[in-house]
Coordinates of N, CA and C in Angstrom, one line a residue:
Chain L
M82 N -140.4 9.5 -63.8 CA -140.3 9.8 -62.4 C -140.6 11.0 -62.0
I83 N -139.7 12.2 -62.7 CA -139.6 13.5 -62.3 C -140.8 14.2 -63.0
V84 N -141.4 13.7 -64.0 CA -142.7 14.4 -64.6 C -143.7 14.1 -63.8
E85 N -144.0 12.7 -63.2 CA -145.2 12.5 -62.4 C -145.1 13.4 -60.9
L86 N -143.9 13.4 -60.7 CA -143.7 14.2 -59.1 C -144.1 15.6 -59.4
S87 N -143.8 16.0 -60.6 CA -143.9 17.6 -60.7 C -145.8 17.9 -60.9
F88 N -146.2 16.9 -61.6 CA -147.7 17.0 -61.6 C -148.4 16.8 -60.4
G89 N -147.8 15.7 -59.6 CA -148.4 15.5 -58.3 C -148.2 16.8 -57.3
V90 N -147.2 17.4 -57.5 CA -146.9 18.8 -56.8 C -147.8 19.8 -57.1
A91 N -148.0 19.9 -58.5 CA -149.1 20.8 -59.0 C -150.7 20.4 -58.4
A92 N -150.9 19.3 -58.4 CA -152.2 18.6 -57.7 C -152.3 19.2 -56.2
A93 N -151.2 19.2 -55.5 CA -151.1 19.6 -54.1 C -151.2 20.9 -54.1
V94 N -150.8 21.7 -55.0 CA -151.0 23.1 -55.0 C -152.4 23.5 -55.1
M95 N -153.3 22.7 -56.0 CA -154.5 22.9 -56.4 C -155.4 22.5 -55.0
L96 N -154.9 21.5 -54.2 CA -155.7 21.3 -53.0 C -155.4 22.5 -52.0
A97 N -154.3 23.0 -52.0 CA -154.1 24.4 -51.2 C -155.0 25.2 -51.5
F98 N -155.4 25.7 -52.9 CA -156.2 26.5 -53.2 C -157.7 26.0 -52.9
M99 N -157.8 24.9 -52.9 CA -159.3 24.4 -52.6 C -159.5 24.7 -50.9
C100 N -158.4 24.7 -50.1 CA -158.6 25.1 -48.7 C -159.0 26.6 -48.6
V101 N -158.4 27.3 -49.2 CA -159.0 28.8 -49.3 C -160.2 28.9 -49.7
S102 N -160.8 28.2 -50.7 CA -162.1 28.1 -51.2 C -163.1 27.6 -50.1
V103 N -162.7 26.7 -49.3 CA -163.4 26.1 -48.4 C -163.6 27.4 -47.2
L104 N -162.6 27.9 -47.0 CA -162.7 29.0 -46.0 C -163.7 29.9 -46.5
R105 N -163.7 30.5 -47.7 CA -164.6 31.3 -48.2 C -166.1 30.7 -48.1
L106 N -166.1 29.3 -48.4 CA -167.5 28.9 -48.2 C -168.0 28.9 -46.6
A107 N -166.9 28.8 -45.7 CA -167.4 28.9 -44.4 C -167.8 30.4 -43.9
I108 N -167.1 31.3 -44.4 CA -167.4 32.7 -43.7 C -168.2 33.5 -44.9
G109 N -168.5 33.1 -46.0 CA -169.2 33.8 -47.0 C -170.7 34.4 -46.4
P110 N -170.8 35.7 -46.4 CA -172.0 36.3 -46.0 C -173.3 35.8 -46.5
T111 N -173.2 35.9 -47.8 CA -174.6 35.5 -48.6 C -174.2 34.1 -49.3
A112 N -175.6 33.8 -49.7 CA -175.5 32.3 -50.3 C -174.7 32.3 -51.7
A113 N -174.8 33.4 -52.4 CA -174.2 33.6 -53.6 C -172.7 33.5 -53.5
D114 N -172.2 34.1 -52.4 CA -170.8 34.0 -52.2 C -170.2 32.3 -52.0
R115 N -171.2 31.6 -51.3 CA -171.0 30.1 -51.1 C -171.1 29.6 -52.4
A116 N -172.1 29.9 -53.2 CA -172.3 29.2 -54.6 C -171.1 29.5 -55.4
V117 N -170.6 30.5 -55.5 CA -169.3 30.9 -56.3 C -168.2 30.2 -55.6
A118 N -168.1 30.0 -54.3 CA -167.0 29.3 -53.6 C -167.3 27.8 -54.1
L119 N -168.3 27.2 -54.1 CA -168.5 25.9 -54.5 C -168.2 25.6 -56.1
D120 N -168.6 26.6 -56.9 CA -168.1 26.5 -58.2 C -166.6 26.5 -58.6
T121 N -165.8 27.3 -57.7 CA -164.4 27.3 -57.7 C -163.9 26.0 -57.2
I122 N -164.5 25.5 -56.3 CA -164.0 24.1 -55.8 C -164.2 23.1 -56.8
N123 N -165.4 23.1 -57.6 CA -165.6 22.1 -58.8 C -164.4 22.1 -59.8
T124 N -164.2 23.6 -60.1 CA -163.1 23.7 -61.0 C -161.8 23.3 -60.7
L125 N -161.5 23.5 -59.6 CA -160.2 22.7 -59.0 C -160.2 21.5 -58.8
V126 N -161.4 20.8 -58.6 CA -161.3 19.2 -58.5 C -161.0 18.9 -59.8
V127 N -161.8 19.3 -61.0 CA -161.6 19.0 -62.3 C -160.1 19.1 -62.8
T128 N -159.6 20.2 -62.3 CA -158.0 20.3 -62.7 C -157.3 19.3 -62.2
T129 N -157.6 19.1 -60.8 CA -156.7 18.2 -59.9 C -156.9 16.6 -60.6
M130 N -158.1 16.4 -61.0 CA -158.1 15.1 -61.7 C -157.4 14.9 -62.9
V131 N -157.4 16.0 -63.8 CA -156.8 15.9 -65.3 C -155.4 15.8 -64.7
L132 N -154.7 16.6 -63.7 CA -153.2 16.7 -63.2 C -152.9 15.2 -62.9
L133 N -153.8 14.6 -62.1 CA -153.5 13.3 -61.4 C -153.7 12.2 -62.6
G134 N -154.5 12.5 -63.7 CA -154.7 11.4 -64.7 C -153.2 11.4 -65.6
V135 N -152.6 12.6 -65.7 CA -151.3 12.8 -66.4 C -150.4 12.1 -65.5
A136 N -150.3 12.4 -64.1 CA -149.2 11.8 -63.0 C -149.3 10.3 -63.2
F137 N -150.6 9.6 -63.2 CA -151.0 8.1 -63.1 C -150.5 7.6 -64.6
G138 N -150.7 8.5 -65.4 CA -150.3 8.0 -66.8 C -151.4 7.0 -67.4
Q139 N -152.7 7.2 -66.9 CA -153.8 6.5 -67.6 C -154.7 7.6 -68.3
V140 N -155.1 7.4 -69.5 CA -155.9 8.2 -70.2 C -157.3 8.1 -69.7
V141 N -157.8 6.8 -69.3 CA -159.2 6.6 -68.8 C -159.6 7.6 -67.6
L142 N -158.6 8.1 -66.9 CA -158.9 8.9 -65.6 C -159.2 10.3 -66.1
V143 N -158.9 10.7 -67.3 CA -159.4 11.9 -67.9 C -160.9 12.0 -68.1
D144 N -161.3 10.8 -68.7 CA -162.8 10.5 -69.0 C -163.6 10.9 -67.6
V145 N -163.2 10.6 -66.4 CA -163.7 10.7 -65.2 C -163.9 12.2 -65.0
A146 N -162.8 12.9 -65.3 CA -162.9 14.5 -65.0 C -163.9 15.1 -66.0
I147 N -164.1 14.5 -67.2 CA -165.0 15.1 -68.1 C -166.4 15.1 -67.6
V148 N -166.7 13.7 -67.3 CA -168.1 13.3 -66.5 C -168.4 14.4 -65.4
Y149 N -167.3 14.5 -64.4 CA -167.3 15.2 -63.4 C -167.6 16.8 -63.7
A150 N -167.1 17.3 -64.7 CA -167.2 18.6 -65.1 C -168.5 18.9 -65.5
L151 N -169.4 17.9 -66.2 CA -170.5 18.0 -66.8 C -171.5 18.0 -65.7
L152 N -171.4 17.2 -64.6 CA -172.3 16.9 -63.4 C -172.3 18.0 -62.6
S153 N -171.0 18.7 -62.1 CA -170.9 19.6 -61.3 C -171.6 21.0 -61.8
F154 N -171.5 21.0 -63.1 CA -172.2 22.2 -63.7 C -173.8 22.4 -63.5
I155 N -174.3 21.0 -63.5 CA -175.8 20.8 -63.2 C -176.2 21.2 -61.8
A156 N -175.2 20.8 -60.7 CA -175.6 21.4 -59.5 C -175.5 22.8 -59.4
T157 N -174.3 23.4 -59.8 CA -174.2 24.7 -59.9 C -175.4 25.5 -60.5
L158 N -175.9 25.0 -61.6 CA -177.1 25.4 -62.3 C -178.4 25.5 -61.4
Y159 N -178.6 24.2 -60.8 CA -179.7 24.4 -59.6 C -179.6 25.4 -58.6
I160 N -178.4 25.6 -58.1 CA -178.4 26.6 -57.1 C -178.6 28.0 -57.5
A161 N -178.0 28.5 -58.8 CA -178.2 29.7 -59.5 C -179.7 29.9 -59.7
R162 N -180.5 28.8 -60.3 CA -181.8 29.0 -60.6 C -182.7 29.2 -59.2
Y163 N -182.3 28.5 -58.0 CA -182.9 28.7 -56.7 C -182.7 30.2 -56.3
L164 N -181.3 30.6 -56.6 CA -181.1 32.0 -55.9 C -181.9 33.0 -56.8
A165 N -182.0 32.8 -58.1 CA -182.7 33.8 -59.2 C -184.2 33.6 -58.8
G166 N -184.8 32.9 -57.9 CA -186.1 32.7 -57.9 C -186.9 31.8 -58.8
G167 N -186.1 31.1 -59.5 CA -186.8 30.1 -60.5 C -187.3 28.9 -59.9
L168 N -187.0 27.6 -60.5 CA -187.5 26.3 -60.1 C -189.0 26.4 -59.9
E169 N -189.8 26.8 -61.1 CA -191.4 26.8 -60.8 C -191.8 25.5 -60.6
Chain G
M149 N -143.5 10.2 -45.1 CA -144.9 10.1 -46.1 C -144.7 10.8 -47.5
T150 N -145.2 9.8 -48.4 CA -145.0 10.2 -49.7 C -146.0 11.4 -50.2
L151 N -145.7 11.8 -51.4 CA -146.6 12.8 -52.0 C -148.0 12.4 -52.0
W152 N -148.3 11.3 -52.4 CA -149.6 10.6 -52.6 C -150.3 10.8 -51.3
G153 N -149.4 10.3 -50.1 CA -150.1 10.5 -48.9 C -150.5 11.9 -48.4
V154 N -149.9 12.8 -48.9 CA -150.1 14.3 -48.5 C -151.3 14.6 -49.1
L155 N -151.4 14.2 -50.5 CA -152.6 14.6 -51.3 C -153.9 14.1 -50.6
Q156 N -153.8 12.7 -50.2 CA -155.0 12.1 -49.5 C -155.3 12.7 -48.0
V157 N -154.2 13.0 -47.5 CA -154.6 13.6 -46.1 C -155.3 15.1 -46.2
L158 N -154.7 15.8 -47.3 CA -155.3 17.1 -47.7 C -156.7 17.0 -48.1
T159 N -157.0 16.1 -48.9 CA -158.5 15.8 -49.3 C -159.3 15.4 -48.1
L160 N -158.8 14.5 -47.4 CA -159.7 14.0 -46.3 C -159.9 15.1 -45.2
V161 N -158.9 16.0 -45.0 CA -159.2 17.2 -44.1 C -160.4 18.1 -44.5
L162 N -160.2 18.4 -46.0 CA -161.3 19.1 -46.6 C -162.8 18.6 -46.5
I163 N -162.6 17.0 -46.7 CA -164.0 16.4 -46.6 C -164.6 16.5 -45.1
V164 N -163.8 16.5 -44.3 CA -164.2 16.5 -42.9 C -164.9 18.0 -42.5
A165 N -164.0 19.1 -43.2 CA -164.3 20.4 -43.1 C -165.5 20.7 -43.5
G166 N -165.9 20.0 -44.8 CA -167.1 20.4 -45.5 C -168.3 19.8 -44.6
A167 N -168.2 18.5 -44.3 CA -169.2 17.9 -43.3 C -169.5 18.7 -42.1
A168 N -168.6 19.1 -41.4 CA -168.7 19.9 -40.1 C -169.6 21.3 -40.4
L169 N -169.1 21.8 -41.7 CA -169.8 23.0 -42.0 C -171.3 22.7 -42.3
A170 N -171.5 21.5 -43.0 CA -172.9 21.1 -43.2 C -173.8 21.1 -42.1
V171 N -173.0 20.6 -40.9 CA -173.9 20.5 -39.6 C -174.0 21.7 -39.0
W172 N -172.9 22.7 -39.1 CA -172.8 23.8 -38.3 C -173.6 25.1 -38.9
L173 N -173.8 25.2 -40.2 CA -174.4 26.4 -40.6 C -175.9 26.4 -40.5
K174 N -176.6 27.5 -40.2 CA -178.0 27.5 -39.7 C -178.6 27.7 -41.1
D175 N -178.2 28.5 -42.0 CA -178.9 28.7 -43.4 C -178.8 27.2 -44.2
L176 N -180.0 26.6 -44.5 CA -180.0 25.5 -45.0 C -179.5 25.4 -46.4
L177 N -179.5 26.4 -47.3 CA -179.0 26.4 -48.6 C -177.5 26.3 -48.5
A178 N -177.0 27.0 -47.5 CA -175.4 27.0 -47.4 C -175.2 25.7 -46.9
A179 N -175.9 25.1 -46.0 CA -175.4 23.6 -45.7 C -175.7 22.7 -46.6
V180 N -176.5 22.8 -47.7 CA -176.7 22.0 -48.9 C -175.3 22.3 -49.8
I181 N -174.8 23.5 -49.8 CA -173.8 23.7 -50.8 C -172.6 23.1 -49.9
A182 N -172.4 23.2 -48.8 CA -171.2 22.6 -48.0 C -171.4 21.1 -48.3
L183 N -172.5 20.4 -48.2 CA -172.6 19.2 -48.4 C -172.2 18.7 -49.8
A184 N -172.7 19.6 -50.8 CA -172.3 19.1 -52.1 C -170.7 19.5 -52.3
A185 N -170.1 20.4 -51.6 CA -168.6 20.5 -51.8 C -167.9 19.2 -51.0
S186 N -168.6 18.9 -49.9 CA -167.8 17.5 -49.3 C -168.0 16.4 -50.1
S187 N -169.1 16.1 -50.8 CA -169.5 15.1 -51.8 C -168.5 15.0 -52.9
L188 N -168.2 16.3 -53.5 CA -167.4 16.4 -54.6 C -166.1 16.1 -54.2
L189 N -165.4 16.5 -53.0 CA -164.3 16.1 -52.6 C -164.1 14.7 -52.2
L190 N -165.3 13.9 -51.9 CA -165.1 12.4 -51.6 C -165.0 11.9 -53.0
S191 N -165.6 12.5 -53.9 CA -165.3 11.9 -55.4 C -164.0 12.0 -55.9
L192 N -163.3 13.0 -55.3 CA -161.8 13.1 -55.6 C -160.9 12.0 -54.7
E193 N -161.5 11.9 -53.6 CA -160.6 10.7 -52.8 C -160.9 9.5 -53.4
F194 N -162.0 9.0 -53.9 CA -162.1 7.8 -54.6 C -161.2 7.9 -55.8
Y195 N -161.1 8.9 -56.5 CA -160.3 9.0 -57.6 C -158.7 8.8 -57.3
L196 N -158.5 9.2 -56.0 CA -157.1 9.1 -55.7 C -156.8 7.6 -55.2
L197 N -157.8 7.0 -54.9 CA -157.7 5.6 -54.4 C -157.8 4.7 -55.6
Q198 N -157.7 5.2 -56.9 CA -157.6 4.5 -58.1 C -158.8 3.5 -58.4
A199 N -160.1 4.4 -58.1 CA -161.3 3.8 -58.3 C -162.3 4.7 -59.2
P200 N -161.8 4.9 -60.4 CA -162.7 5.8 -61.1 C -164.1 5.5 -61.5
D201 N -164.6 4.4 -61.4 CA -166.0 4.1 -61.7 C -166.8 4.4 -60.5
V202 N -166.2 4.3 -59.3 CA -166.8 4.7 -57.9 C -166.9 6.2 -58.1
A203 N -165.9 6.7 -58.5 CA -165.7 8.3 -58.5 C -166.8 8.9 -59.5
I204 N -167.2 8.1 -60.6 CA -168.2 8.6 -61.4 C -169.6 8.5 -60.8
A205 N -170.0 7.4 -60.2 CA -171.1 7.2 -59.5 C -171.4 8.2 -58.3
E206 N -170.2 8.4 -57.7 CA -170.3 9.3 -56.4 C -170.7 10.8 -57.0
A207 N -170.0 11.2 -58.2 CA -170.3 12.5 -58.7 C -171.5 12.6 -59.3
G208 N -171.9 11.6 -59.8 CA -173.4 11.7 -60.5 C -174.4 11.8 -59.5
I209 N -174.4 10.9 -58.3 CA -175.4 10.8 -57.1 C -175.1 12.0 -56.4
G210 N -173.8 12.4 -55.9 CA -173.8 13.2 -55.0 C -173.8 14.7 -55.4
A211 N -173.2 15.0 -56.6 CA -173.2 16.3 -57.1 C -174.6 16.8 -57.7
A212 N -175.0 15.8 -58.5 CA -176.3 16.3 -59.3 C -177.5 16.1 -58.6
L213 N -177.6 14.7 -58.2 CA -179.0 14.4 -57.9 C -179.3 14.8 -56.3
T214 N -178.4 14.6 -55.4 CA -178.7 15.0 -54.0 C -178.9 16.5 -54.0
T215 N -178.0 17.3 -54.5 CA -178.2 18.6 -54.4 C -179.5 19.4 -55.0
A216 N -180.0 18.5 -56.1 CA -181.1 19.1 -56.9 C -182.4 18.7 -55.8
I217 N -182.5 17.4 -55.3 CA -183.5 17.1 -54.5 C -183.6 17.9 -53.2
Y218 N -182.3 18.0 -52.7 CA -182.4 19.0 -51.5 C -182.9 20.4 -51.8
I219 N -182.5 21.0 -52.8 CA -183.1 22.4 -53.2 C -184.5 22.4 -53.5
L220 N -184.8 21.4 -54.3 CA -186.4 21.3 -54.4 C -187.2 21.3 -53.1
A221 N -186.6 20.5 -51.9 CA -187.1 20.3 -50.7 C -187.0 21.7 -50.0
I222 N -185.9 22.3 -50.2 CA -185.8 23.6 -49.3 C -186.8 24.7 -50.0
R223 N -187.1 24.6 -51.4 CA -187.9 25.6 -52.0 C -189.4 25.4 -51.6
K224 N -189.8 24.0 -51.0 CA -191.2 23.7 -50.8 C -191.6 24.0 -49.2
T225 N -190.3 24.2 -48.5 CA -190.5 24.3 -47.1 C -189.7 25.7 -46.7
R226 N -189.1 25.7 -45.5 CA -188.4 27.0 -44.9 C -186.7 26.8 -45.5
R227 N -186.2 28.2 -45.4 CA -184.8 28.1 -45.9 C -184.1 28.2 -44.5
K228 N -184.5 28.9 -43.6 CA -183.7 29.1 -42.2 C -183.9 28.0 -41.4
E229 N -182.9 27.6 -40.7 CA -183.3 26.6 -39.6 C -183.7 27.3 -38.4
E230 N -184.7 26.8 -37.6 CA -185.0 27.4 -36.3 C -184.0 27.2 -35.2
E231 N -183.7 28.1 -34.4 CA -183.0 28.0 -33.3 C -183.5 27.0 -32.2

């Protein structure tokens, strides 16, 4: 009980960090700032998924976090290629 | 309200904030980035509702496919929205 509660509190702290990153996504002057904010949100979401997988006590939920980390990397890669003038 | 209720309310507030940013921003690339963030947080909400298969589908379509298609479309057209 106390273990899953502590991991849940850690997930809530990660969501508070995500609020700050969304603020940067709102006020970021350039598109590169917003891309970095999106990547930060991605990493925090993966962290939250792993923490909640521990809190729920199911190993299969960690697999979702692994797939998610892979796919969010692809999205960030597309944005970075566009900002660098690629995507021929 | 339990701790899981607090987590769900925080996630839903962030989803709505990302969707409002996607409508409000005039730079279309920034709007696509806000839409991607909203979609990623929607995937987290599915995860919180104990539906990991839906969360995987949402992450694959929302994060990878939609962002890539929108950015290809922006590259072929204009980046700034006209007033």
